Amino acid sequence: FGEAGMRTISKSLCEGEIDFDRKGTLVYAIFGFCDIRNFTDCTEVLGAEIVHLVNNIATHVHQAVIDNGGAPNKNIGDAFLLVWKPK
């Protein structure tokens, strides 16, 4: 749910019930998406070792995003969702 969703859900839970009509919080953000090119081909060649490749790439992608003021948001297989909140 991210930062804004966490606050909304946390407040509802503290009140003892979830208010599905509660207004959300507007958050300005820039989202980036990237994926590993030719992932299917890599999977066929590497088999179970593909996990090591994805983890290695994720380490570099996450660090590059953090170094540039962003935050990794989600990893979905061979894809990465990244977010930057303007200051």
Coordinates of C-alpha atoms in Angstrom, one line a residue:
F1 CA 0.0 0.0 0.0
G2 CA 3.0 2.3 0.3
E3 CA 3.5 5.2 2.7
A4 CA 0.1 6.9 2.2
G5 CA -1.9 3.6 2.4
M6 CA 0.0 2.6 5.5
R7 CA -1.2 5.7 7.4
T8 CA -4.8 5.3 6.3
I9 CA -5.0 1.6 7.1
S10 CA -3.1 2.1 10.4
K11 CA -5.6 4.8 11.5
S12 CA -8.6 2.6 10.6
L13 CA -7.2 -0.4 12.6
C14 CA -6.5 1.8 15.6
E15 CA -10.1 2.9 15.6
G16 CA -11.2 -0.7 15.7
E17 CA -12.7 -1.0 12.2
I18 CA -11.8 -0.3 8.6
D19 CA -13.6 2.6 7.1
F20 CA -13.8 1.8 3.4
D21 CA -15.2 5.3 2.7
R22 CA -12.2 7.1 4.3
K23 CA -10.5 9.6 2.0
G24 CA -7.0 8.8 1.0
T25 CA -3.9 11.0 1.1
L26 CA -2.6 12.7 -2.1
V27 CA 1.1 11.9 -2.5
Y28 CA 3.1 13.4 -5.4
A29 CA 5.6 10.9 -6.8
I30 CA 7.5 9.9 -9.9
F31 CA 7.4 6.2 -10.7
G32 CA 9.9 4.4 -12.8
F33 CA 9.6 0.9 -14.2
C34 CA 12.3 -1.3 -15.6
D35 CA 12.5 -5.0 -16.5
I36 CA 15.2 -7.4 -17.6
R37 CA 15.5 -7.6 -21.3
N38 CA 15.1 -11.1 -22.9
F39 CA 14.2 -12.6 -19.5
T40 CA 12.5 -15.6 -21.0
D41 CA 15.6 -16.5 -23.0
C42 CA 17.7 -16.1 -19.9
T43 CA 15.4 -18.3 -17.9
E44 CA 15.6 -21.1 -20.5
V45 CA 19.4 -21.0 -20.5
L46 CA 20.0 -20.5 -16.8
G47 CA 17.2 -22.6 -15.3
A48 CA 17.1 -22.3 -11.5
E49 CA 20.2 -20.1 -11.6
I50 CA 18.0 -17.3 -12.9
V51 CA 17.3 -16.4 -9.2
H52 CA 21.0 -15.4 -8.7
L53 CA 20.9 -13.2 -11.8
V54 CA 17.7 -11.5 -10.8
N55 CA 19.0 -11.0 -7.2
N56 CA 22.3 -9.6 -8.5
I57 CA 20.5 -7.1 -10.9
A58 CA 18.1 -6.1 -8.1
T59 CA 21.0 -5.3 -5.8
H60 CA 22.4 -2.9 -8.4
V61 CA 19.1 -1.4 -9.4
H62 CA 18.0 -0.8 -5.8
Q63 CA 21.4 0.8 -4.9
A64 CA 21.3 3.1 -7.9
V65 CA 17.8 4.2 -7.1
I66 CA 18.7 4.8 -3.4
D67 CA 21.9 6.7 -4.4
N68 CA 19.7 9.0 -6.5
G69 CA 17.1 9.8 -3.8
G70 CA 14.5 7.2 -4.7
A71 CA 13.2 4.0 -3.2
P72 CA 12.6 0.6 -4.6
N73 CA 8.9 -0.1 -4.3
K74 CA 8.2 -3.6 -5.7
N75 CA 10.0 -6.4 -7.5
I76 CA 7.7 -8.5 -9.7
G77 CA 9.7 -11.3 -11.2
D78 CA 12.0 -9.6 -13.7
A79 CA 10.5 -6.2 -13.2
F80 CA 11.2 -3.4 -10.8
L81 CA 8.9 -0.6 -9.7
L82 CA 10.8 2.4 -8.4
V83 CA 9.6 5.7 -6.8
W84 CA 10.9 9.1 -6.2
K85 CA 9.0 11.7 -4.1
P86 CA 9.8 15.3 -5.2
K87 CA 10.9 17.6 -2.4

